[in-house]
C-alpha atoms as one frame of an Amber mdcrd trajectory, in Angstrom:
protein
 -37.802  14.623  34.214 -40.275  12.146  35.693 -41.380  12.397  39.302 -40.288
   9.390  41.360 -41.152  10.457  44.902 -43.486  12.878  46.690 -43.310  13.208
  50.471 -44.388  15.598  53.205 -43.584  15.926  56.893 -44.508  18.189  59.765
 -41.157  19.787  60.657 -42.187  21.230  64.023 -44.444  20.144  66.841 -48.062
  21.098  66.361 -49.345  23.754  68.694 -52.810  23.901  70.176 -55.663  25.428
  68.158 -55.290  28.596  70.217 -51.617  29.139  69.355 -51.520  28.253  65.650
 -49.465  31.392  64.990 -46.499  29.773  66.745 -46.195  27.057  64.071 -48.639
  28.079  61.300 -49.521  24.479  60.397 -46.454  24.294  58.167 -45.531  21.183
  56.230 -42.281  20.488  54.377 -42.737  18.947  50.920 -40.090  17.132  48.856
 -40.480  16.077  45.214 -37.765  13.909  43.643 -37.166  13.162  39.960 -35.471
  10.377  38.034 -32.392  12.518  37.325 -31.584  12.817  41.028 -32.890  16.317
  41.698 -35.023  17.159  44.731 -37.342  20.129  44.908 -38.474  21.599  48.211
 -41.564  23.563  49.139 -43.607  24.553  52.168 -47.363  24.255  52.474 -49.904
  24.443  55.268 -52.638  22.468  56.946 -50.473  20.407  59.297 -51.300  16.696
  59.465 -54.423  17.210  57.353 -52.357  18.794  54.570 -49.943  15.866  54.679
 -52.902  13.481  54.383 -54.042  15.226  51.181 -50.566  14.861  49.683 -50.116
  11.224  50.697 -53.580   9.968  49.714 -54.444  12.126  46.684 -51.631  14.193
  45.209 -48.823  11.635  45.381 -50.578   9.018  43.216 -51.521  11.729  40.723
 -47.951  13.049  40.436 -45.827   9.891  40.372 -44.505   9.312  36.859 -45.522
  12.778  35.645 -43.166  15.200  33.922 -42.069  17.660  36.618 -41.555  20.415
  34.050 -45.336  20.728  33.550 -45.658  22.933  36.614 -48.736  24.931  35.630
 -50.679  22.015  34.131 -49.892  19.845  37.156 -51.353  22.595  39.344 -54.578
  22.392  37.346 -54.683  18.607  37.711 -54.088  18.762  41.472 -56.832  21.350
  41.846 -59.333  19.311  39.805 -58.518  16.180  41.809 -59.202  17.895  45.137
 -62.085  20.098  43.971 -64.892  17.886  45.406 -63.647  18.535  48.951 -61.222
  21.382  48.387 -61.262  24.585  46.309 -59.814  26.446  49.306 -58.286  25.794
  52.692 -56.316  22.653  53.460 -56.400  21.165  49.952 -54.949  24.317  48.382
 -52.401  24.612  51.203 -51.209  21.099  50.319 -51.089  21.995  46.618 -49.057
  25.086  47.541 -46.244  23.010  49.001 -46.085  20.702  45.983 -46.220  23.613
  43.543 -43.322  25.371  45.268 -41.293  22.145  45.158 -41.933  21.877  41.407
 -40.763  25.472  40.917 -37.658  24.673  42.970 -36.970  21.806  40.565 -37.397
  24.157  37.611 -34.783  26.541  38.987 -32.362  23.720  39.763 -32.806  22.214
  36.312 -32.049  25.587  34.687 -29.216  26.337  37.113 -30.770  29.659  38.132
 -32.422  31.070  41.245 -36.188  31.416  40.907 -35.862  35.204  40.721 -33.717
  34.761  37.617 -36.184  32.276  36.119 -39.020  34.780  36.612 -37.037  37.747
  35.325 -36.159  35.866  32.132 -34.533  38.204  29.632 -35.774  41.327  31.401
 -32.548  41.859  33.305 -31.212  40.747  36.658 -33.456  41.126  39.713 -32.125
  43.237  42.589 -29.869  41.505  45.081 -31.673  43.085  48.049 -35.300  43.947
  48.801 -36.548  46.412  51.407 -38.493  44.767  54.191 -40.686  45.911  57.041
 -40.548  44.767  60.633 -43.621  44.016  62.733 -43.767  44.939  66.413 -46.347
  44.158  69.102 -45.759  47.313  71.143 -44.865  50.916  70.415 -41.472  50.391
  72.024 -40.676  47.363  69.844 -41.657  49.218  66.668 -39.566  52.242  67.649
 -36.548  50.006  68.357 -36.905  48.434  64.905 -36.901  51.898  63.368 -33.621
  52.620  65.126 -32.148  49.444  63.566 -32.537  50.762  60.036 -36.034  49.643
  59.041 -37.774  52.361  57.038 -41.106  50.518  56.991 -42.743  49.228  60.159
 -45.997  47.595  61.209 -47.756  47.785  64.563 -49.618  44.566  65.375 -52.726
  45.803  67.158 -54.443  43.207  69.329 -57.629  45.226  69.606 -60.858  43.326
  70.290 -64.431  44.581  69.757 -65.656  46.875  72.531 -62.151  47.623  73.818
 -60.925  51.179  74.100 -59.795  52.460  70.701 -57.104  54.467  72.484 -55.323
  51.172  73.295 -54.225  51.131  69.652 -54.518  54.705  68.445 -52.326  56.236
  71.161 -49.339  53.850  70.661 -49.487  54.305  66.882 -49.432  58.078  67.243
 -46.489  57.699  69.627 -44.640  55.627  67.020 -45.321  58.205  64.327 -44.136
  61.050  66.552 -40.965  59.149  67.484 -39.995  58.067  63.965 -41.090  61.108
  62.005 -43.055  61.486  58.780 -40.702  59.663  56.402 -41.016  56.142  57.847
 -43.707  53.973  56.270 -46.080  52.830  59.000 -48.823  50.190  58.901 -51.181
  48.636  61.455 -52.523  45.064  61.644 -55.832  44.356  63.400 -55.543  40.572
  62.827 -59.200  39.972  61.854 -60.365  40.989  65.330 -62.884  43.780  64.681
 -66.428  44.309  63.534 -67.309  47.080  61.084 -68.347  49.643  63.685 -65.200
  49.138  65.766 -63.038  49.251  62.643 -64.569  52.556  61.556 -64.026  54.042
  65.008 -60.401  52.914  64.919 -59.930  54.331  61.423 -61.327  57.666  62.579
 -58.931  57.703  65.538 -55.957  56.887  63.287 -56.486  59.723  60.848 -53.430
  61.926  60.931 -51.080  58.997  61.607 -50.354  58.701  57.858 -50.686  54.918
  57.639 -49.785  53.051  54.464 -52.554  50.596  55.308 -54.748  49.027  57.983
 -54.437  45.258  57.660 -57.234  42.724  58.128 -59.543  44.753  60.359 -62.363
  42.234  59.707 -62.566  38.445  59.299 -61.859  37.468  55.668 -65.366  36.117
  55.093 -66.995  39.473  55.949 -67.059  40.743  52.368 -70.033  43.003  53.012
 -68.144  44.602  55.879 -65.150  45.189  53.639 -67.438  46.878  51.116 -68.478
  49.319  53.835 -64.850  50.005  54.731 -63.999  50.462  51.051 -66.663  53.158
  50.807 -65.912  54.922  54.097 -62.251  54.471  55.051 -59.687  57.143  54.132
 -56.969  54.664  55.167 -56.160  51.969  52.566 -57.358  48.516  53.641 -55.064
  45.503  53.189 -55.839  41.802  53.475 -56.093  38.464  51.751 -53.433  36.401
  53.515 -56.066  33.758  54.329 -57.495  33.601  50.803 -56.814  30.733  48.415
 -56.449  30.749  44.616 -56.312  33.560  42.110 -60.073  33.271  41.536 -60.748
  34.392  45.113 -58.354  37.307  44.732 -60.110  38.271  41.520 -63.233  38.991
  43.593 -61.286  41.052  46.135 -59.597  43.124  43.448 -62.479  43.466  40.998
 -64.719  44.858  43.742 -61.855  46.898  45.249 -62.478  45.302  48.654 -58.783
  45.696  49.442 -56.439  48.423  48.248 -53.523  46.061  48.952 -53.810  42.271
  48.664 -51.477  40.010  50.636 -51.420  36.446  49.281 -49.341  33.890  51.153
 -47.397  31.710  48.713 -47.557  28.706  51.047 -51.352  28.944  51.398 -52.827
  30.545  48.272 -51.723  27.875  45.798 -47.967  28.310  45.573 -45.921  30.388
  43.169 -48.157  29.464  40.230 -51.140  31.222  41.815 -49.030  34.052  43.238
 -47.886  34.961  39.725 -51.504  35.011  38.522 -52.409  37.292  41.430 -49.595
  39.671  40.508 -50.905  39.837  36.939 -54.424  40.510  38.228 -53.101  43.264
  40.454 -51.483  44.930  37.467 -54.707  44.691  35.453 -56.912  46.003  38.270
 -54.485  48.595  39.573 -54.342  46.915  42.997 -51.063  46.570  44.848 -49.801
  43.077  45.744 -47.634  42.751  48.865 -47.281  39.066  49.835 -47.780  37.886
  53.393 -44.484  36.719  54.957 -42.712  38.107  51.914 -39.150  37.863  53.212
 -39.504  34.092  53.479 -37.911  32.572  50.432 -41.118  31.275  48.798 -42.487
  34.704  47.851 -39.267  36.707  47.982 -38.084  35.712  44.507 -41.336  36.944
  42.963 -41.173  40.186  44.937 -37.613  40.797  43.742 -38.220  39.963  40.098
 -41.685  41.255  39.180 -42.945  43.602  41.924 -42.881  47.278  40.815 -42.606
  48.434  44.453 -40.829  45.565  46.219 -41.447  45.398  49.964 -41.145  42.167
  51.966 -42.671  41.395  55.350 -40.012  40.299  57.832 -40.031  36.625  58.737
 -40.801  35.194  62.145 -39.222  32.440  64.304 -41.680  29.809  63.021 -39.606
  29.482  59.825 -36.208  29.081  61.525 -36.173  25.354  60.715 -35.562  26.289
  57.050 -31.804  26.712  56.790 -30.534  28.859  53.947 -33.073  31.631  54.483
 -31.688  34.969  53.248 -30.173  37.408  55.708 -31.981  40.544  56.879 -29.798
  43.563  57.665 -30.223  47.339  57.585 -33.880  47.021  56.672 -33.232  44.839
  53.612 -33.341  41.130  52.839 -30.679  39.769  50.483 -31.275  37.046  47.908
 -28.639  34.451  47.222 -27.600  33.095  43.844 -28.250  29.412  44.583 -30.389
  27.643  41.941 -34.047  27.180  42.801 -35.171  28.661  46.092 -31.739  27.996
  47.576 -32.853  26.080  50.666 -32.994  22.476  51.771 -35.759  21.183  54.002
 -35.660  18.388  56.578 -36.648  14.863  55.582 -37.651  13.821  59.098 -39.794
  15.646  61.653 -37.829  18.022  63.840 -34.716  18.001  61.623 -33.153  21.144
  60.136 -32.092  21.541  56.530 -28.939  22.774  54.857 -28.387  25.396  52.221
 -28.340  24.068  48.680
């Protein structure tokens, strides 16, 4: 199954540097083979990620056997190592890797969840997911819609009043009761002292985790939180490669790691991270887990499957699974079960 074509487009208009969360730098990757199959994946890095694919990865991959998914990952990583190792290069590799996995599922006639489960039984048809809200009222409304796990996105900045976050979270807990799983996301906005003050104010709210209180490069700060926080610390969505997650887990810098399949190196690296989590006793809960790229792994190999609800920035991917009653349902279509656009601004079809 030789590769005959590798292409990448930017499916949505690029936002400004200040509003990257509205489009996430996503790129749509297509890999075609001589037998007529097309595999689809999503990576990151915007136009820069596309440049890596078009100038480096494409010439490496053309003519290669598409079934060598893991070894092709190694070759792509070695090729981009002089200027890569993390960031945009690995985001580009992520999209190609996911497309190669999509081809594997289509070749075998099975959804990726079935490929990963192998002979260990059928993966569940539905996975519990959690909804994120940006206000106490939004989180409470999501709880009323059947979500039993919810996250409050706290936009707290250093030197702001801790009560701006602590009071709404306590209100959510009081409204929803003790049985709903509740998390908070600080979005990398705090320093260590502010994070510790917030953690102290949140004691009694029974949080599953506090997500990304510090910037990802502040490893020393995370060591301090590890030693002092009674609330589990989550993070890692901006990390790349299993090697980087090995550091986070070996040093217990995060109690929960959150790799993003479209940024960390694709499904190949996500599977390695899951194995590391099992070895280290650290929970893995992928970022944007209800998007199709990580969902199949969550359904097939996660001992406590929980998927983060998707956001509007992925609506251009048609065939995404439905979310209802607090669960996301997988389909039985071979591969990832989606089809991506071939031209900028075009939607895809299921299949």
